[in-house]
Short mmCIF file of C-alpha atoms in Angstrom, two decimals:
data_model
loop_
_atom_site.label_atom_id
_atom_site.label_comp_id
_atom_site.label_asym_id
_atom_site.label_seq_id
_atom_site.Cartn_x
_atom_site.Cartn_y
_atom_site.Cartn_z
CA MET A 9 88.34 103.18 109.97
CA TYR A 10 91.34 105.17 110.38
CA TYR A 11 93.44 101.77 111.13
CA GLY A 12 91.67 99.84 108.19
CA ILE A 13 92.59 102.55 106.07
CA ARG A 14 96.28 102.81 107.20
CA ASP A 15 96.58 99.11 107.39
CA ALA A 16 95.70 99.52 103.62
CA ILE A 17 98.06 102.03 102.80
CA ASP A 18 100.85 100.30 104.82
CA CYS A 19 100.56 97.47 102.52
CA LEU A 20 98.79 98.62 99.18
CA GLY A 21 100.07 101.95 99.23
CA TYR A 22 103.70 101.10 99.11
CA ILE A 23 103.39 98.62 96.39
CA TYR A 24 101.09 101.15 94.39
CA ALA A 25 103.38 103.87 94.57
CA ALA A 26 106.47 101.98 93.71
CA TYR A 27 104.71 100.40 90.73
CA LEU A 28 103.80 103.98 89.32
CA TYR A 29 107.34 105.30 89.62
CA ALA A 30 108.89 102.41 88.04
CA ARG A 31 106.25 102.04 85.27
CA HIS A 32 106.96 105.58 84.39
CA VAL A 33 110.60 105.87 85.12
CA GLY A 34 112.10 102.60 85.36
CA ILE A 35 113.52 100.33 87.48
CA ASN A 36 116.99 100.68 85.99
CA ASN A 37 116.92 104.57 86.67
CA LEU A 38 115.80 104.05 90.74
CA ALA A 39 118.56 101.54 91.09
CA PHE A 40 121.52 103.45 90.40
CA LYS A 41 119.82 106.53 91.67
CA LEU A 42 119.78 104.68 95.13
CA ILE A 43 123.32 103.36 95.06
CA PRO A 44 124.91 106.66 97.03
CA PHE A 45 122.05 105.98 99.70
CA VAL A 46 123.01 102.29 100.17
CA TYR A 47 126.62 103.61 100.55
CA ILE A 48 125.54 105.60 103.55
CA ILE A 49 123.28 103.28 105.02
CA CYS A 50 125.79 100.39 104.91
CA ALA A 51 128.68 103.05 106.18
CA CYS A 52 126.58 104.03 109.04
CA GLY A 53 125.96 100.39 110.14
CA ILE A 54 129.82 99.96 110.25
CA ILE A 55 130.23 102.77 112.06
CA GLU A 56 127.56 101.92 114.66
CA VAL A 57 129.62 98.73 115.25
CA MET A 58 132.95 100.40 115.65
CA LEU A 59 131.56 103.22 118.07
CA ASN A 60 128.73 100.92 119.86
CA ASP A 61 126.76 103.76 119.20
CA ASN A 62 123.84 104.82 116.95
CA ILE A 63 124.32 108.35 115.92
CA PRO A 64 122.04 108.78 113.18
CA TYR A 65 119.13 107.31 115.43
CA ARG A 66 120.06 109.61 118.12
CA MET A 67 119.97 112.44 115.59
CA VAL A 68 116.77 111.55 114.22
CA CYS A 69 114.66 111.27 117.40
CA ALA A 70 116.39 114.20 119.41
CA ALA A 71 114.94 116.42 116.15
CA PHE A 72 111.34 115.82 117.21
CA PRO A 73 109.99 117.55 120.10
CA HIS A 74 108.65 114.18 121.88
CA TYR A 75 110.53 110.66 122.21
CA ASN A 76 108.82 107.49 123.48
CA GLY A 77 111.27 105.15 122.65
CA SER A 78 113.35 103.38 125.38
CA PHE A 79 116.86 104.57 125.05
CA ASP A 80 118.53 107.96 126.28
CA LEU A 81 119.20 110.17 123.49
CA ASN A 82 122.20 111.78 125.68
CA SER A 83 124.28 108.86 126.00
CA LYS A 84 125.33 105.96 123.64
CA VAL A 85 122.54 104.25 121.92
CA SER A 86 123.12 100.64 120.85
CA LEU A 87 121.64 97.10 120.99
CA ILE A 88 124.93 95.56 120.44
CA GLU A 89 124.50 92.48 123.11
CA SER A 90 127.61 90.37 124.73
CA TRP A 91 126.98 87.28 122.41
CA ARG A 92 126.25 89.06 119.12
CA LEU A 93 126.56 92.34 117.35
CA ARG A 94 123.27 94.40 116.60
CA THR A 95 122.67 97.16 114.34
CA PHE A 96 119.65 98.93 113.43
CA PHE A 97 120.47 102.20 111.74
CA THR A 98 117.35 104.61 111.75
CA THR A 99 114.83 101.55 112.04
CA LYS A 100 113.09 100.47 115.02
CA HIS A 101 114.95 97.05 115.44
CA PRO A 102 117.77 95.16 114.13
CA THR A 103 115.13 92.66 112.37
CA ALA A 104 113.63 95.65 110.46
CA PHE A 105 117.12 96.95 109.31
CA GLY A 106 117.73 93.11 108.48
CA MET A 107 114.97 93.18 105.99
CA LEU A 108 116.15 96.29 104.42
CA LEU A 109 119.72 94.77 103.58
CA MET A 110 118.13 91.65 102.00
CA SER A 111 115.45 93.66 100.08
CA LEU A 112 118.56 95.55 98.87
CA PHE A 113 120.58 92.66 98.30
CA LEU A 114 118.23 90.51 96.17
CA PHE A 115 117.07 93.58 94.29
CA TYR A 116 120.82 94.46 93.24
CA LEU A 117 121.95 90.85 92.61
CA PRO A 118 120.61 90.38 89.16
CA TYR A 119 122.48 93.83 88.24
CA LEU A 120 125.75 91.85 88.04
CA LYS A 121 124.88 90.52 84.80
CA ASN A 122 125.56 94.45 83.50
CA ASP A 123 128.44 95.73 81.68
CA THR A 124 131.97 95.71 83.32
CA GLN A 125 131.69 99.35 84.86
CA GLU A 126 128.44 98.79 86.26
CA ARG A 127 129.40 95.25 87.26
CA LYS A 128 132.41 96.67 89.64
CA LYS A 129 130.01 99.28 91.19
CA ILE A 130 127.15 96.63 91.89
CA LEU A 131 129.72 94.46 93.08
CA SER A 132 130.84 96.81 96.04
CA VAL A 133 127.26 97.72 96.79
CA LEU A 134 126.47 93.77 97.08
CA ILE A 135 129.88 93.58 99.20
CA LEU A 136 128.83 96.13 101.72
CA LEU A 137 125.53 94.77 101.85
CA SER A 138 126.66 91.59 102.95
CA ILE A 139 128.93 92.53 105.68
CA ASN A 140 125.85 94.38 106.93
CA LEU A 141 123.53 91.58 107.06
CA VAL A 142 125.86 89.89 109.26
CA LEU A 143 126.69 92.96 111.62
CA CYS A 144 123.09 93.44 111.82
CA GLY A 145 122.50 90.45 113.84
CA SER A 146 118.90 89.43 112.42
CA ARG A 147 119.65 85.70 111.39
CA THR A 148 116.17 85.61 109.60
CA ALA A 149 117.55 88.38 107.29
CA LEU A 150 120.78 86.33 106.59
CA VAL A 151 119.21 83.03 106.14
CA CYS A 152 116.19 84.69 103.87
CA ALA A 153 119.13 86.18 102.05
CA LEU A 154 120.72 82.94 101.31
CA LEU A 155 117.47 81.51 100.42
CA GLY A 156 116.84 84.17 97.83
CA VAL A 157 120.34 83.83 96.09
CA ALA A 158 119.78 79.56 96.43
CA LEU A 159 116.42 80.56 94.51
CA MET A 160 117.83 82.04 91.65
CA ILE A 161 120.72 79.59 91.28
CA PHE A 162 118.64 76.76 91.31
CA ASP A 163 116.37 78.49 88.59
CA ARG A 164 119.20 78.76 86.38
CA VAL A 165 120.70 75.41 86.48
CA GLY A 166 119.48 72.53 84.38
CA PRO A 167 117.11 69.48 85.37
CA PHE A 168 120.06 67.36 86.73
CA LEU A 169 121.72 69.61 88.83
CA LYS A 170 117.90 70.92 90.10
CA LEU A 171 117.66 67.07 91.38
CA ILE A 172 121.02 66.98 92.62
CA ILE A 173 120.53 69.89 94.53
CA ALA A 174 117.29 69.08 95.88
CA GLY A 175 118.48 65.59 96.82
CA ILE A 176 121.24 67.56 99.01
CA VAL A 177 119.06 70.08 100.56
CA ILE A 178 116.48 67.35 101.24
CA PHE A 179 119.30 65.32 102.89
CA SER A 180 121.06 68.22 104.75
CA PHE A 181 117.74 69.51 106.32
CA SER A 182 116.85 66.01 107.50
CA ALA A 183 120.42 65.63 108.98
CA LEU A 184 120.03 69.11 110.71
CA PHE A 185 116.59 69.01 112.04
CA SER A 186 117.26 67.29 115.54
CA PHE A 187 120.58 69.33 115.74
CA MET A 188 118.11 72.42 115.39
CA VAL A 189 115.56 71.20 117.53
CA ASP A 190 117.92 70.37 120.30
CA ASN A 191 119.38 73.94 120.01
CA PHE A 192 115.66 75.94 119.84
CA GLN A 193 113.85 73.71 121.82
CA THR A 194 114.15 75.58 124.88
CA SER A 195 114.89 79.14 125.37
CA HIS A 196 118.05 80.58 127.12
CA ALA A 197 118.17 84.03 128.43
CA GLY A 198 119.05 86.74 125.63
CA LYS A 199 119.47 83.92 123.27
CA GLY A 200 116.76 84.75 120.85
CA SER A 201 113.44 83.08 120.43
CA SER A 202 112.80 79.02 120.93
CA LEU A 203 110.33 76.21 119.81
CA ASP A 204 108.90 76.54 123.34
CA PHE A 205 108.46 80.39 122.72
CA ARG A 206 106.75 80.02 119.54
CA GLU A 207 104.80 77.28 120.69
CA ARG A 208 103.28 79.45 123.76
CA GLN A 209 102.79 82.23 121.16
CA LEU A 210 100.64 80.19 118.97
CA LEU A 211 98.50 78.78 121.79
CA PHE A 212 98.04 82.56 123.07
CA THR A 213 96.75 83.24 119.25
CA MET A 214 94.46 80.69 119.35
CA VAL A 215 92.72 81.32 122.79
CA SER A 216 92.52 85.42 121.71
CA ILE A 217 90.73 84.44 118.33
CA SER A 218 88.53 82.02 119.85
CA ASN A 219 85.33 84.30 119.68
CA SER A 220 85.92 85.38 116.31
CA PRO A 221 87.94 83.12 114.22
CA ILE A 222 86.92 84.70 110.62
CA LEU A 223 87.54 87.97 110.94
CA GLY A 224 89.69 88.73 114.41
CA ASN A 225 89.33 91.06 116.86
CA GLY A 226 89.84 94.08 114.86
CA ASN A 227 92.72 96.05 113.44
CA LYS A 228 95.57 97.18 115.72
CA TYR A 229 93.85 94.96 118.48
CA THR A 230 97.41 92.87 118.90
CA SER A 231 99.26 96.25 119.57
CA HIS A 232 96.65 98.63 121.38
CA VAL A 233 95.15 96.11 123.47
CA ILE A 234 97.66 93.00 123.92
CA PHE A 235 100.83 95.07 124.09
CA ALA A 236 99.27 98.31 125.26
CA GLU A 237 101.44 100.52 122.98
CA ASP A 238 98.15 102.82 122.80
CA THR A 239 98.03 104.52 126.23
CA ARG A 240 94.56 104.07 126.13
CA ALA A 241 94.68 100.14 126.36
CA GLN A 242 93.79 98.85 129.72
CA ASP A 243 94.05 95.06 129.17
CA ASN A 244 98.20 94.76 128.79
CA HIS A 245 98.72 90.76 128.89
CA GLY A 246 101.47 90.41 126.44
CA ASP A 247 104.64 91.32 128.25
CA ASP A 248 105.67 87.52 128.25
CA LEU A 249 104.91 86.84 124.87
CA GLY A 250 108.06 88.67 123.08
CA GLY A 251 106.10 90.55 120.09
CA LEU A 252 104.40 87.74 118.60
CA GLU A 253 107.35 86.93 115.94
CA SER A 254 105.26 86.09 113.11
CA VAL A 255 102.78 87.78 111.12
CA VAL A 256 100.98 84.74 111.41
CA PHE A 257 99.93 85.25 114.71
CA SER A 258 99.33 89.11 114.64
CA LEU A 259 97.11 88.98 111.48
CA LEU A 260 94.87 86.00 113.06
CA ILE A 261 94.37 88.07 116.07
CA ASP A 262 93.63 91.29 114.29
CA ARG A 263 92.33 89.96 111.21
CA GLY A 264 91.13 86.28 111.67
CA PHE A 265 91.74 83.39 109.19
CA PHE A 266 90.17 85.70 106.16
CA GLY A 267 92.87 88.47 106.87
CA LEU A 268 95.78 85.88 106.81
CA PHE A 269 94.40 84.18 103.94
CA SER A 270 94.27 87.53 101.91
CA TYR A 271 97.74 88.56 103.22
CA TYR A 272 99.60 85.44 101.71
CA LEU A 273 97.21 85.60 98.70
CA LEU A 274 98.80 88.70 97.68
CA LEU A 275 102.23 87.63 98.22
CA LEU A 276 101.32 84.89 96.10
CA TRP A 277 100.15 87.07 93.42
CA MET A 278 103.35 89.11 93.43
CA PHE A 279 105.59 85.86 93.57
CA ILE A 280 103.50 84.34 90.38
CA ILE A 281 104.15 87.35 88.11
CA LEU A 282 107.49 87.94 89.28
CA PHE A 283 108.13 84.11 88.20
CA LYS A 284 106.88 84.38 85.09
CA HIS A 285 108.90 87.26 84.18
CA ARG A 286 111.85 85.77 85.86
CA LYS A 287 113.71 85.76 82.38
CA ALA A 288 113.73 89.56 82.28
CA PRO A 289 117.29 90.75 83.22
CA LEU A 290 116.61 93.52 85.77
CA ILE A 291 113.80 91.90 87.41
CA SER A 292 115.01 88.30 87.22
CA GLY A 293 115.45 87.96 91.14
CA GLY A 294 112.25 89.40 92.30
CA PHE A 295 110.25 86.19 92.79
CA ALA A 296 113.05 85.07 94.94
CA LEU A 297 112.79 88.43 96.48
CA VAL A 298 109.08 88.03 97.51
CA ALA A 299 109.76 84.13 98.17
CA ALA A 300 112.52 85.36 100.81
CA GLY A 301 110.15 87.95 102.30
CA THR A 302 107.47 85.72 102.86
CA VAL A 303 109.64 83.74 104.55
CA PHE A 304 110.98 86.24 106.51
CA VAL A 305 107.81 88.00 108.03
CA THR A 306 106.29 84.61 108.61
CA LEU A 307 109.32 83.66 110.99
CA SER A 308 110.11 87.02 112.25
CA GLY A 309 107.05 89.35 111.74
CA THR A 310 106.64 92.96 110.69
CA ILE A 311 108.32 94.61 113.34
CA GLY A 312 109.12 98.33 112.47
CA ASN A 313 106.59 97.79 109.58
CA CYS A 314 109.46 96.09 107.91
CA SER A 315 107.22 94.47 105.42
CA GLN A 316 106.95 97.87 103.69
CA PHE A 317 110.66 97.39 102.58
CA LEU A 318 109.41 94.26 100.90
CA PHE A 319 106.48 96.19 98.91
CA LEU A 320 108.74 98.90 97.43
CA PHE A 321 111.14 96.77 95.74
CA ALA A 322 108.38 94.38 94.66
CA GLY A 323 106.22 96.82 93.37
CA CYS A 324 109.23 98.50 91.51
CA GLN A 325 109.52 95.42 89.81
CA LEU A 326 106.11 94.88 88.74
CA GLY A 327 106.16 98.63 87.61
CA GLU A 328 108.80 97.24 85.51
CA ILE A 329 107.16 94.78 83.80
CA GLN A 330 103.98 96.93 83.07
CA LYS A 331 107.01 99.63 81.81
CA GLU A 332 108.29 96.76 79.32
CA LYS A 333 104.76 95.62 78.22
CA ILE A 334 103.96 99.56 77.14
CA GLU A 335 107.25 99.50 75.06
CA GLU A 336 106.27 96.31 73.35
CA LEU A 337 102.86 97.36 72.46
CA GLU A 338 104.67 100.99 71.12
CA ALA A 339 106.67 99.08 69.22
CA GLU A 340 104.18 96.77 67.57
CA GLU A 341 101.99 99.79 66.70
CA LYS A 342 104.69 101.93 65.47
CA PRO A 343 105.24 99.66 61.99
CA SER A 344 101.49 99.84 61.60
CA LEU A 345 101.28 103.63 61.93
CA ASP A 346 104.32 103.82 59.66
CA ASP A 347 102.45 101.74 56.68
CA ALA A 348 99.27 103.49 57.22
CA LYS A 349 101.23 106.83 56.31
CA GLU A 350 102.90 105.34 53.58
#
């Protein structure tokens, strides 16, 4: 019961809280209040690379009496590798930091349409977020951010240009497909995941749900039993699975095909609503954010509960839609009330 309620809060709770805030306060108010914090996040990401040390992470963890992580908080904390930079601020992993940066980037991108003074501020935010997207080392975050931008551009061009762009994308993908297969077929030490690795994860998932494919094995089965994150777990045989780097694998094992279908149905529902309201200036990129976030969690999973960043910003945009509807109804009712008084 506890884990089921907590999973519901981690998903629906964040959406609803953000929805309520934007519905009453407005997304524009939130966006500009967040800018100082975005500056801090981006500055810390750059400093982390320069010092090869994550000082905010050490400070936060040291403030608690118990720390169960793998870092020595008395020395430098860094995930930077010899072949790539990796920053993670106060999140659990560079992938989670990448989701935060990607969500912020696509959240602020529509604000470039604002007046000159605001546009300069938003431009500086987008530049800093772009730099940090490269520095965080999450390839999924960078690709998904570009995907979101491409979707927004594609939506704004005419039918003829859409046809040309679609043709270029299809041709480019077919040309790059063999290159991607050759380079990602086999895993290399320290060089990220591979197709072989994902195939092994998929086979393990199918075996794990063979006894309960519809409803799965129960909430937190993946983390507490397979990866033994709970000290009470006895059956730890997930050491060579690399974290099951897709939400598809963990959802299937924990909640079965019903849980997987429900999760993607929620994402589809948010996408459809935001796509219908894509002409609204402040949330015109909402559909791109949800689409990019869906691809993100499908490719790299929800390590560090990173999907909550997506749910927060998407929830704000859904709340803004409701706020605009309420204002339209009030505007329509006001003339009627004035006429009645006369």
